[in-house]
Amino acid sequence: MIAVRPPGDKSISHRALLIAGVADGVSTLRHLGDGADVWSTIGVVRTLGATVDVVEGPTGIDATVTPSVAPDAVGLLDCGNSGTTARLALGLLAGLGVGARLDGDGSLRGRPMRRVVYPLQAMGARIDHEGEADRLPVTVHPRATGALRTLRHRPRVASAQVKSAILLAGVLDGVAVEVREPARSRDHTERMLAACGAPVERREEGEGAVAAFEPGSWSGALRPLDLEIPGDPSSAAFMIGAALVNGRPIRIEAVSDNPTRNGVLEVLEEMGAAVSRENETISGGEPVCTWIVEPPDRLRSFDLGGTRIAGLIDELPLLAVLAARSVGRSSIRDAAELRVKESDRIAWLARNLTRIGVTVTERPDGLDIEGTSARLAGRVESGGDHRIEMAFGVLAAAPASDIEQEGRGCAAVSYPRFWEDLRAVTTWTE
Ligand code: S3P
C-alpha cells in the first residue's frame, strides 16, 4: 500500500511561529509546513523582530525562533495569500500594543477583515482601514498606554481565525476573553497556548464550544515550544481522494487527528470507504496517528450541512469532486463561508464541474452535485485558489477524465509537493 507523509499542518505551523515569536525563550519547531502561506508567517514574525533560523528539508521546514522585544511599531506585514496570517497577526499586534500596516495579495485584499477588526476594536485596539471598509490594507496603531478591555464574543459564524485573534490579544495583554461559537472550529490555538502555560480553557457546549482565557495569577510568560508539527489533514485529504477515485488503499503517516479537523473521514466512511488508525499518540498537545483508508467498489453520495461543516470546511472542494464520481446526488449546505475563502469556492466548483459535464446546482450556501461515471472532459481554472486547483487535479487523475487545467501553479500555497505526491499515488503499483 502506498504511504504518504503530508506536509506539516498549515494551521498549527502559523500558530507555532507566531506564538514562538513572543514566547519567553527560544523555540524549536520541526516539520513546519513549507507552503507559501507558512513563509508569509515566517516573514511576519521576522518583521516583528524575532530571529527565525530555518533549515529546509525534503518534507518541511525546521526552525529555531528567538524572540526579541518588539518595538512600538514595525513596518509592513505582508501576509501574501494567507488569511490566517493576517487575522492572527491582527490579534497579536493588538495584544502586544505594537503598530504595523498589514496587506496581502489581490485575493487576500478581497476577503473580509471586519469579523476580526470589530472585536479587537471593542477591546480597545485602534485599527483603521486604509481603503474599503472590511478589507486590507489596514493600519494597527501602537498602544502607548493602557490595557485592552475584557471581551465576551459570540460570533454568528464559527471561525478559528477570529477566535484565535481574540485569544492572542487577551493572552498577550493579560485581559480575560471568552469566545462562544455556534459550531466547533479548529482548536489548535487553545491547545498551544495551554501547552505554553497560559490559563486557556475550551469546553464543548451543545453543538458549539466556548474558548476562554482568564489570567488569574498567571505570570504572563509563555513557555517556548519544542514541537514536531503533525501532518496536515487538509493536504492529506487530496491524496486520499486520489487513491479512492482510483480504487486504491492508502496510508497517511503522522497526520493530525484532531477531532476539529478530521470530519472528512466520517464523510468518506459514509461514502463507503473503510478507515482505520494506527500509531495513535499525542504530540505537543495534538492527537497524531496514521490513517489507513480503503476504497469501496463504488463511492456513494453524501448529504452535508449544519454544524459538521466547521470541521471539514477546507475539505469541501475535494468532497465536491468526489461527489461527481459517486453514485447518486450529493448535497452541501450551510457552507456560505466557502464564498469568502481564497476564492468564491462555491462559484468555482459549480463553474468548473459544469464545464466538464457534471450536473450541478449552485445554492447560496452550497451545491447539489449529480454523480456520474461518464467521461468528464473540458478545461477548468483554479481562480488562483490552491484548493480548487488540487481538487480538480485529483479529478483529472481519475479514470475516464480528460480534464485540462489552465494556469496551474498555486498548489504550492499549501502543498508544494502536491503534483509529485499525486503522481506517486496514482501510478503506484504493489
Ligand atoms: C483556519 C481556519 C479556517 C480555515 C482556514 C484556516 C485557521 O478559516 O478555512 O483555511 O488556521 O485558523 P476560518 O477561521 O475563517 O473558518
GROMACS .gro file of C-alpha atoms and ligand atoms in nm:
model
  446
    1MET     CA    1   0.000   0.000   0.000
    2ILE     CA    2   0.136   0.346  -0.080
    3ALA     CA    3   0.230   0.563   0.219
    4VAL     CA    4   0.228   0.944   0.208
    5ARG     CA    5   0.364   1.184   0.468
    6PRO     CA    6   0.174   1.510   0.426
    7PRO     CA    7   0.339   1.850   0.483
    8GLY     CA    8   0.328   1.992   0.835
    9ASP     CA    9  -0.016   2.123   0.927
   10LYS     CA   10  -0.058   2.478   0.798
   11SER     CA   11  -0.286   2.594   1.081
   12ILE     CA   12  -0.056   2.459   1.352
   13SER     CA   13   0.254   2.597   1.171
   14HIS     CA   14   0.114   2.953   1.167
   15ARG     CA   15   0.027   2.938   1.536
   16ALA     CA   16   0.358   2.781   1.637
   17LEU     CA   17   0.559   3.052   1.457
   18LEU     CA   18   0.353   3.343   1.589
   19ILE     CA   19   0.348   3.214   1.947
   20ALA     CA   20   0.721   3.123   1.935
   21GLY     CA   21   0.787   3.482   1.822
   22VAL     CA   22   0.650   3.617   2.151
   23ALA     CA   23   0.742   3.331   2.389
   24ASP     CA   24   0.976   3.359   2.684
   25GLY     CA   25   1.276   3.184   2.525
   26VAL     CA   26   1.398   3.003   2.215
   27SER     CA   27   1.156   2.761   2.043
   28THR     CA   28   1.238   2.464   1.824
   29LEU     CA   29   0.981   2.378   1.556
   30ARG     CA   30   1.024   2.071   1.335
   31HIS     CA   31   0.837   1.974   1.015
   32LEU     CA   32   0.661   2.307   0.968
   33GLY     CA   33   0.454   2.330   0.653
   34ASP     CA   34   0.664   2.457   0.363
   35GLY     CA   35   0.391   2.621   0.156
   36ALA     CA   36   0.392   2.989   0.062
   37ASP     CA   37   0.142   3.071   0.340
   38VAL     CA   38   0.378   2.949   0.612
   39TRP     CA   39   0.659   3.151   0.453
   40SER     CA   40   0.433   3.457   0.482
   41THR     CA   41   0.406   3.396   0.856
   42ILE     CA   42   0.784   3.349   0.884
   43GLY     CA   43   0.821   3.691   0.717
   44VAL     CA   44   0.571   3.849   0.958
   45VAL     CA   45   0.744   3.704   1.265
   46ARG     CA   46   1.081   3.831   1.137
   47THR     CA   47   0.939   4.180   1.072
   48LEU     CA   48   0.811   4.179   1.430
   49GLY     CA   49   1.174   4.146   1.539
   50ALA     CA   50   1.219   3.774   1.612
   51THR     CA   51   1.505   3.577   1.458
   52VAL     CA   52   1.382   3.274   1.263
   53ASP     CA   53   1.663   3.041   1.152
   54VAL     CA   54   1.532   2.785   0.905
   55VAL     CA   55   1.662   2.461   0.762
   56GLU     CA   56   1.464   2.341   0.462
   57GLY     CA   57   1.437   1.963   0.449
   58PRO     CA   58   1.277   1.742   0.182
   59THR     CA   59   0.939   1.728   0.359
   60GLY     CA   60   0.925   2.052   0.555
   61ILE     CA   61   1.099   2.331   0.740
   62ASP     CA   62   1.276   2.310   1.074
   63ALA     CA   63   1.302   2.644   1.252
   64THR     CA   64   1.463   2.791   1.560
   65VAL     CA   65   1.276   3.101   1.673
   66THR     CA   66   1.444   3.354   1.903
   67PRO     CA   67   1.200   3.624   2.014
   68SER     CA   68   1.302   3.979   2.087
   69VAL     CA   69   1.117   4.269   2.245
   70ALA     CA   70   0.907   4.422   1.969
   71PRO     CA   71   0.948   4.796   1.907
   72ASP     CA   72   0.642   5.027   1.931
   73ALA     CA   73   0.582   5.000   1.561
   74VAL     CA   74   0.713   4.793   1.274
   75GLY     CA   75   0.670   4.844   0.901
   76LEU     CA   76   0.461   4.647   0.657
   77LEU     CA   77   0.348   4.294   0.742
   78ASP     CA   78   0.297   4.130   0.404
   79CYS     CA   79   0.057   3.840   0.456
   80GLY     CA   80   0.063   3.726   0.091
   81ASN     CA   81  -0.231   3.493   0.022
   82SER     CA   82  -0.274   3.387   0.385
   83GLY     CA   83  -0.594   3.480   0.571
   84THR     CA   84  -0.475   3.301   0.885
   85THR     CA   85  -0.152   3.505   0.891
   86ALA     CA   86  -0.341   3.834   0.856
   87ARG     CA   87  -0.615   3.763   1.108
   88LEU     CA   88  -0.394   3.607   1.375
   89ALA     CA   89  -0.131   3.880   1.330
   90LEU     CA   90  -0.402   4.142   1.396
   91GLY     CA   91  -0.478   3.978   1.731
   92LEU     CA   92  -0.109   3.950   1.813
   93LEU     CA   93  -0.042   4.319   1.735
   94ALA     CA   94  -0.346   4.428   1.937
   95GLY     CA   95  -0.226   4.223   2.236
   96LEU     CA   96   0.134   4.347   2.211
   97GLY     CA   97   0.024   4.707   2.152
   98VAL     CA   98   0.258   4.721   1.852
   99GLY     CA   99   0.170   4.925   1.542
  100ALA     CA  100   0.202   4.795   1.185
  101ARG     CA  101   0.046   4.807   0.843
  102LEU     CA  102  -0.099   4.480   0.712
  103ASP     CA  103  -0.152   4.394   0.350
  104GLY     CA  104  -0.175   4.093   0.120
  105ASP     CA  105  -0.218   3.984  -0.240
  106GLY     CA  106  -0.525   4.052  -0.457
  107SER     CA  107  -0.715   3.751  -0.319
  108LEU     CA  108  -0.648   3.843   0.045
  109ARG     CA  109  -0.743   4.207  -0.023
  110GLY     CA  110  -1.085   4.077  -0.128
  111ARG     CA  111  -1.152   3.887   0.196
  112PRO     CA  112  -1.350   4.013   0.497
  113MET     CA  113  -1.148   4.152   0.789
  114ARG     CA  114  -1.425   4.322   0.990
  115ARG     CA  115  -1.500   3.995   1.169
  116VAL     CA  116  -1.157   4.030   1.338
  117VAL     CA  117  -1.120   4.408   1.340
  118TYR     CA  118  -1.453   4.477   1.520
  119PRO     CA  119  -1.395   4.256   1.824
  120LEU     CA  120  -1.036   4.384   1.856
  121GLN     CA  121  -1.163   4.743   1.835
  122ALA     CA  122  -1.420   4.655   2.102
  123MET     CA  123  -1.124   4.552   2.320
  124GLY     CA  124  -0.968   4.894   2.263
  125ALA     CA  125  -0.729   4.831   1.974
  126ARG     CA  126  -0.700   5.117   1.724
  127ILE     CA  127  -0.724   4.978   1.373
  128ASP     CA  128  -0.804   5.177   1.056
  129HIS     CA  129  -0.895   5.055   0.710
  130GLU     CA  130  -0.697   5.243   0.451
  131GLY     CA  131  -0.946   5.196   0.171
  132GLU     CA  132  -1.265   4.993   0.158
  133ALA     CA  133  -1.410   4.907   0.497
  134ASP     CA  134  -1.379   4.536   0.586
  135ARG     CA  135  -1.071   4.491   0.366
  136LEU     CA  136  -0.691   4.503   0.378
  137PRO     CA  137  -0.476   4.708   0.389
  138VAL     CA  138  -0.527   4.812   0.750
  139THR     CA  139  -0.314   5.003   0.997
  140VAL     CA  140  -0.287   4.899   1.359
  141HIS     CA  141  -0.177   5.190   1.579
  142PRO     CA  142   0.065   5.142   1.867
  143ARG     CA  143  -0.094   5.141   2.212
  144ALA     CA  144   0.140   5.350   2.424
  145THR     CA  145  -0.058   5.330   2.747
  146GLY     CA  146  -0.350   5.147   2.898
  147ALA     CA  147  -0.467   4.788   2.880
  148LEU     CA  148  -0.716   4.628   2.646
  149ARG     CA  149  -1.068   4.571   2.771
  150THR     CA  150  -1.206   4.228   2.851
  151LEU     CA  151  -1.437   4.082   2.582
  152ARG     CA  152  -1.710   3.822   2.560
  153HIS     CA  153  -1.769   3.749   2.195
  154ARG     CA  154  -2.043   3.547   2.029
  155PRO     CA  155  -1.971   3.535   1.654
  156ARG     CA  156  -2.262   3.439   1.425
  157VAL     CA  157  -2.032   3.205   1.227
  158ALA     CA  158  -1.771   2.978   1.386
  159SER     CA  159  -1.422   3.091   1.280
  160ALA     CA  160  -1.097   2.966   1.428
  161GLN     CA  161  -0.919   3.272   1.292
  162VAL     CA  162  -1.149   3.514   1.474
  163LYS     CA  163  -1.136   3.310   1.794
  164SER     CA  164  -0.757   3.286   1.775
  165ALA     CA  165  -0.710   3.660   1.718
  166ILE     CA  166  -0.919   3.738   2.029
  167LEU     CA  167  -0.739   3.476   2.239
  168LEU     CA  168  -0.396   3.604   2.133
  169ALA     CA  169  -0.494   3.964   2.210
  170GLY     CA  170  -0.629   3.864   2.553
  171VAL     CA  171  -0.335   3.641   2.646
  172LEU     CA  172  -0.065   3.885   2.532
  173ASP     CA  173  -0.219   4.177   2.719
  174GLY     CA  174  -0.335   3.970   3.018
  175VAL     CA  175  -0.708   4.052   2.991
  176ALA     CA  176  -0.987   3.795   3.018
  177VAL     CA  177  -1.161   3.698   2.693
  178GLU     CA  178  -1.427   3.445   2.602
  179VAL     CA  179  -1.546   3.330   2.260
  180ARG     CA  180  -1.867   3.129   2.234
  181GLU     CA  181  -1.905   2.963   1.894
  182PRO     CA  182  -2.216   2.806   1.736
  183ALA     CA  183  -2.006   2.519   1.593
  184ARG     CA  184  -1.667   2.370   1.681
  185SER     CA  185  -1.394   2.543   1.485
  186ARG     CA  186  -1.038   2.409   1.500
  187ASP     CA  187  -0.893   2.439   1.849
  188HIS     CA  188  -0.516   2.447   1.786
  189THR     CA  189  -0.471   2.792   1.941
  190GLU     CA  190  -0.635   2.685   2.268
  191ARG     CA  191  -0.422   2.370   2.283
  192MET     CA  192  -0.097   2.551   2.204
  193LEU     CA  193  -0.149   2.844   2.443
  194ALA     CA  194  -0.240   2.598   2.721
  195ALA     CA  195   0.073   2.391   2.640
  196CYS     CA  196   0.276   2.713   2.683
  197GLY     CA  197   0.128   2.759   3.031
  198ALA     CA  198  -0.145   3.018   2.964
  199PRO     CA  199  -0.471   2.957   3.153
  200VAL     CA  200  -0.679   2.897   2.839
  201GLU     CA  201  -0.971   2.656   2.851
  202ARG     CA  202  -1.209   2.511   2.599
  203ARG     CA  203  -1.535   2.332   2.664
  204GLU     CA  204  -1.798   2.193   2.433
  205GLU     CA  205  -2.144   2.340   2.470
  206GLY     CA  206  -2.430   2.191   2.269
  207GLU     CA  207  -2.318   2.175   1.906
  208GLY     CA  208  -2.065   2.453   1.968
  209ALA     CA  209  -1.776   2.535   2.200
  210VAL     CA  210  -1.651   2.804   2.436
  211ALA     CA  211  -1.285   2.911   2.449
  212ALA     CA  212  -1.177   3.133   2.737
  213PHE     CA  213  -0.868   3.296   2.884
  214GLU     CA  214  -0.877   3.408   3.247
  215PRO     CA  215  -0.539   3.547   3.362
  216GLY     CA  216  -0.587   3.491   3.738
  217SER     CA  217  -0.238   3.489   3.893
  218TRP     CA  218  -0.061   3.376   3.573
  219SER     CA  219   0.281   3.542   3.521
  220GLY     CA  220   0.214   3.623   3.155
  221ALA     CA  221   0.523   3.436   3.031
  222LEU     CA  222   0.459   3.184   2.752
  223ARG     CA  223   0.691   2.883   2.777
  224PRO     CA  224   0.882   2.832   2.450
  225LEU     CA  225   0.776   2.548   2.221
  226ASP     CA  226   0.959   2.228   2.132
  227LEU     CA  227   0.732   2.082   1.868
  228GLU     CA  228   0.713   1.833   1.585
  229ILE     CA  229   0.428   1.962   1.366
  230PRO     CA  230   0.185   1.683   1.267
  231GLY     CA  231   0.090   1.630   0.903
  232ASP     CA  232  -0.184   1.845   0.753
  233PRO     CA  233  -0.515   1.655   0.727
  234SER     CA  234  -0.640   1.909   0.471
  235SER     CA  235  -0.347   1.832   0.240
  236ALA     CA  236  -0.373   1.460   0.313
  237ALA     CA  237  -0.740   1.462   0.209
  238PHE     CA  238  -0.640   1.526  -0.155
  239MET     CA  239  -0.416   1.219  -0.157
  240ILE     CA  240  -0.690   1.008   0.000
  241GLY     CA  241  -0.932   1.136  -0.264
  242ALA     CA  242  -0.685   1.050  -0.542
  243ALA     CA  243  -0.645   0.698  -0.403
  244LEU     CA  244  -1.022   0.646  -0.367
  245VAL     CA  245  -1.116   0.756  -0.721
  246ASN     CA  246  -0.851   0.515  -0.848
  247GLY     CA  247  -0.977   0.229  -0.631
  248ARG     CA  248  -0.657   0.210  -0.423
  249PRO     CA  249  -0.586   0.189  -0.050
  250ILE     CA  250  -0.355   0.449   0.109
  251ARG     CA  251  -0.166   0.514   0.434
  252ILE     CA  252  -0.130   0.871   0.559
  253GLU     CA  253   0.151   0.892   0.813
  254ALA     CA  254   0.195   1.119   1.116
  255VAL     CA  255  -0.120   1.318   1.042
  256SER     CA  256  -0.309   1.543   1.284
  257ASP     CA  257  -0.614   1.351   1.406
  258ASN     CA  258  -0.755   1.649   1.596
  259PRO     CA  259  -1.134   1.594   1.623
  260THR     CA  260  -1.195   1.951   1.498
  261ARG     CA  261  -1.006   1.863   1.176
  262ASN     CA  262  -1.087   1.501   1.089
  263GLY     CA  263  -1.456   1.538   0.993
  264VAL     CA  264  -1.371   1.446   0.634
  265LEU     CA  265  -1.306   1.085   0.739
  266GLU     CA  266  -1.663   1.042   0.862
  267VAL     CA  267  -1.793   1.158   0.523
  268LEU     CA  268  -1.558   0.921   0.340
  269GLU     CA  269  -1.693   0.639   0.556
  270GLU     CA  270  -2.047   0.743   0.463
  271MET     CA  271  -1.932   0.721   0.101
  272GLY     CA  272  -1.829   0.360   0.163
  273ALA     CA  273  -1.455   0.389   0.240
  274ALA     CA  274  -1.309   0.188   0.530
  275VAL     CA  275  -1.098   0.398   0.769
  276SER     CA  276  -0.867   0.266   1.039
  277ARG     CA  277  -0.596   0.416   1.258
  278GLU     CA  278  -0.250   0.305   1.376
  279ASN     CA  279   0.031   0.457   1.585
  280GLU     CA  280  -0.203   0.684   1.782
  281THR     CA  281  -0.015   0.926   2.005
  282ILE     CA  282  -0.026   1.281   2.143
  283SER     CA  283   0.241   1.526   2.029
  284GLY     CA  284   0.258   1.885   2.155
  285GLY     CA  285  -0.100   1.852   2.289
  286GLU     CA  286  -0.234   1.735   1.949
  287PRO     CA  287  -0.358   1.384   1.862
  288VAL     CA  288  -0.148   1.233   1.581
  289CYS     CA  289  -0.169   0.895   1.406
  290THR     CA  290  -0.154   0.702   1.079
  291TRP     CA  291  -0.475   0.685   0.877
  292ILE     CA  292  -0.540   0.384   0.656
  293VAL     CA  293  -0.819   0.434   0.403
  294GLU     CA  294  -0.951   0.157   0.178
  295PRO     CA  295  -1.182   0.217  -0.116
  296PRO     CA  296  -1.533   0.074  -0.169
  297ASP     CA  297  -1.632  -0.078  -0.507
  298ARG     CA  298  -1.818   0.245  -0.587
  299LEU     CA  299  -1.829   0.568  -0.386
  300ARG     CA  300  -2.175   0.665  -0.258
  301SER     CA  301  -2.322   1.017  -0.244
  302PHE     CA  302  -2.346   1.223   0.078
  303ASP     CA  303  -2.561   1.495   0.237
  304LEU     CA  304  -2.367   1.751   0.437
  305GLY     CA  305  -2.477   2.054   0.639
  306GLY     CA  306  -2.524   2.203   0.985
  307THR     CA  307  -2.251   2.224   1.245
  308ARG     CA  308  -2.046   1.945   1.080
  309ILE     CA  309  -1.934   2.194   0.816
  310ALA     CA  310  -1.690   2.375   1.051
  311GLY     CA  311  -1.489   2.053   1.098
  312LEU     CA  312  -1.433   1.997   0.725
  313ILE     CA  313  -1.466   2.340   0.565
  314ASP     CA  314  -1.131   2.317   0.380
  315GLU     CA  315  -1.210   1.965   0.254
  316LEU     CA  316  -1.533   2.065   0.076
  317PRO     CA  317  -1.368   2.127  -0.265
  318LEU     CA  318  -1.225   1.774  -0.252
  319LEU     CA  319  -1.557   1.625  -0.138
  320ALA     CA  320  -1.736   1.810  -0.420
  321VAL     CA  321  -1.516   1.649  -0.688
  322LEU     CA  322  -1.553   1.308  -0.522
  323ALA     CA  323  -1.931   1.361  -0.533
  324ALA     CA  324  -1.901   1.397  -0.912
  325ARG     CA  325  -1.756   1.043  -0.922
  326SER     CA  326  -2.000   0.879  -0.680
  327VAL     CA  327  -2.336   0.706  -0.722
  328GLY     CA  328  -2.630   0.942  -0.662
  329ARG     CA  329  -2.687   1.309  -0.584
  330SER     CA  330  -2.478   1.473  -0.309
  331SER     CA  331  -2.563   1.796  -0.133
  332ILE     CA  332  -2.358   2.053   0.058
  333ARG     CA  333  -2.545   2.316   0.264
  334ASP     CA  334  -2.469   2.574   0.537
  335ALA     CA  335  -2.132   2.638   0.375
  336ALA     CA  336  -2.170   3.002   0.265
  337GLU     CA  337  -1.826   3.065   0.423
  338LEU     CA  338  -1.682   2.890   0.118
  339ARG     CA  339  -1.764   3.204  -0.079
  340VAL     CA  340  -1.512   3.410   0.121
  341LYS     CA  341  -1.212   3.175   0.113
  342GLU     CA  342  -0.913   3.223  -0.119
  343SER     CA  343  -1.178   3.237  -0.395
  344ASP     CA  344  -1.557   3.201  -0.407
  345ARG     CA  345  -1.521   2.824  -0.388
  346ILE     CA  346  -1.891   2.754  -0.444
  347ALA     CA  347  -1.887   2.951  -0.769
  348TRP     CA  348  -1.561   2.798  -0.894
  349LEU     CA  349  -1.670   2.444  -0.811
  350ALA     CA  350  -2.004   2.494  -0.989
  351ARG     CA  351  -1.842   2.660  -1.293
  352ASN     CA  352  -1.567   2.400  -1.335
  353LEU     CA  353  -1.787   2.096  -1.272
  354THR     CA  354  -2.040   2.227  -1.527
  355ARG     CA  355  -1.764   2.286  -1.785
  356ILE     CA  356  -1.656   1.921  -1.771
  357GLY     CA  357  -2.009   1.783  -1.797
  358VAL     CA  358  -2.125   1.729  -1.435
  359THR     CA  359  -2.483   1.829  -1.345
  360VAL     CA  360  -2.455   2.084  -1.063
  361THR     CA  361  -2.695   2.324  -0.893
  362GLU     CA  362  -2.533   2.621  -0.721
  363ARG     CA  363  -2.706   2.731  -0.398
  364PRO     CA  364  -2.632   3.041  -0.188
  365ASP     CA  365  -2.477   2.819   0.079
  366GLY     CA  366  -2.363   2.513  -0.111
  367LEU     CA  367  -2.409   2.282  -0.408
  368ASP     CA  368  -2.606   1.982  -0.535
  369ILE     CA  369  -2.390   1.751  -0.743
  370GLU     CA  370  -2.505   1.454  -0.956
  371GLY     CA  371  -2.254   1.172  -0.957
  372THR     CA  372  -2.166   1.022  -1.293
  373SER     CA  373  -1.941   0.752  -1.440
  374ALA     CA  374  -1.947   0.915  -1.785
  375ARG     CA  375  -1.626   1.060  -1.931
  376LEU     CA  376  -1.558   1.408  -1.789
  377ALA     CA  377  -1.387   1.640  -2.034
  378GLY     CA  378  -1.309   2.008  -2.064
  379ARG     CA  379  -1.094   2.295  -1.937
  380VAL     CA  380  -1.104   2.412  -1.577
  381GLU     CA  381  -0.949   2.706  -1.391
  382SER     CA  382  -0.836   2.740  -1.032
  383GLY     CA  383  -0.941   3.103  -0.978
  384GLY     CA  384  -0.599   3.143  -0.814
  385ASP     CA  385  -0.713   2.913  -0.531
  386HIS     CA  386  -0.485   2.628  -0.420
  387ARG     CA  387  -0.765   2.402  -0.301
  388ILE     CA  388  -0.965   2.442  -0.623
  389GLU     CA  389  -0.653   2.357  -0.822
  390MET     CA  390  -0.578   2.048  -0.611
  391ALA     CA  391  -0.941   1.926  -0.616
  392PHE     CA  392  -0.950   1.933  -0.996
  393GLY     CA  393  -0.601   1.784  -1.007
  394VAL     CA  394  -0.747   1.485  -0.822
  395LEU     CA  395  -1.044   1.462  -1.059
  396ALA     CA  396  -0.816   1.490  -1.362
  397ALA     CA  397  -0.615   1.195  -1.228
  398ALA     CA  398  -0.927   0.974  -1.201
  399PRO     CA  399  -1.024   0.721  -1.468
  400ALA     CA  400  -1.241   0.847  -1.760
  401SER     CA  401  -1.118   1.206  -1.719
  402ASP     CA  402  -0.995   1.429  -1.995
  403ILE     CA  403  -0.957   1.748  -1.792
  404GLU     CA  404  -0.717   2.027  -1.879
  405GLN     CA  405  -0.620   2.269  -1.601
  406GLU     CA  406  -0.542   2.626  -1.702
  407GLY     CA  407  -0.267   2.819  -1.526
  408ARG     CA  408  -0.161   2.554  -1.275
  409GLY     CA  409   0.076   2.673  -1.002
  410CYS     CA  410  -0.098   2.778  -0.684
  411ALA     CA  411  -0.100   2.437  -0.508
  412ALA     CA  412   0.231   2.550  -0.354
  413VAL     CA  413   0.040   2.791  -0.130
  414SER     CA  414  -0.022   2.494   0.100
  415TYR     CA  415   0.131   2.182  -0.061
  416PRO     CA  416   0.447   2.235  -0.270
  417ARG     CA  417   0.489   1.860  -0.340
  418PHE     CA  418   0.126   1.811  -0.442
  419TRP     CA  419   0.184   1.715  -0.807
  420GLU     CA  420   0.471   1.482  -0.719
  421ASP     CA  421   0.272   1.307  -0.445
  422LEU     CA  422  -0.036   1.287  -0.669
  423ARG     CA  423   0.166   1.115  -0.940
  424ALA     CA  424   0.308   0.871  -0.685
  425VAL     CA  425  -0.040   0.784  -0.552
  426THR     CA  426  -0.199   0.739  -0.894
  427THR     CA  427   0.086   0.545  -1.059
  428TRP     CA  428   0.189   0.330  -0.765
  429THR     CA  429   0.195  -0.048  -0.815
  430GLU     CA  430   0.238  -0.320  -0.550
  431S3P     C1  431  -0.803   2.835   0.959
  431S3P     C2  432  -0.935   2.847   0.984
  431S3P     C3  433  -1.040   2.832   0.880
  431S3P     C4  434  -0.984   2.763   0.757
  431S3P     C5  435  -0.853   2.819   0.715
  431S3P     C6  436  -0.750   2.802   0.826
  431S3P     C7  437  -0.708   2.854   1.071
  431S3P     O1  438  -1.089   2.960   0.845
  431S3P     O2  439  -1.076   2.769   0.649
  431S3P     O3  440  -0.805   2.753   0.599
  431S3P     O4  441  -0.590   2.813   1.061
  431S3P     O5  442  -0.750   2.908   1.175
  431S3P     P1  443  -1.200   3.037   0.937
  431S3P     O6  444  -1.138   3.065   1.068
  431S3P     O7  445  -1.227   3.165   0.862
  431S3P     O8  446  -1.317   2.948   0.942
   0.00000   0.00000   0.00000
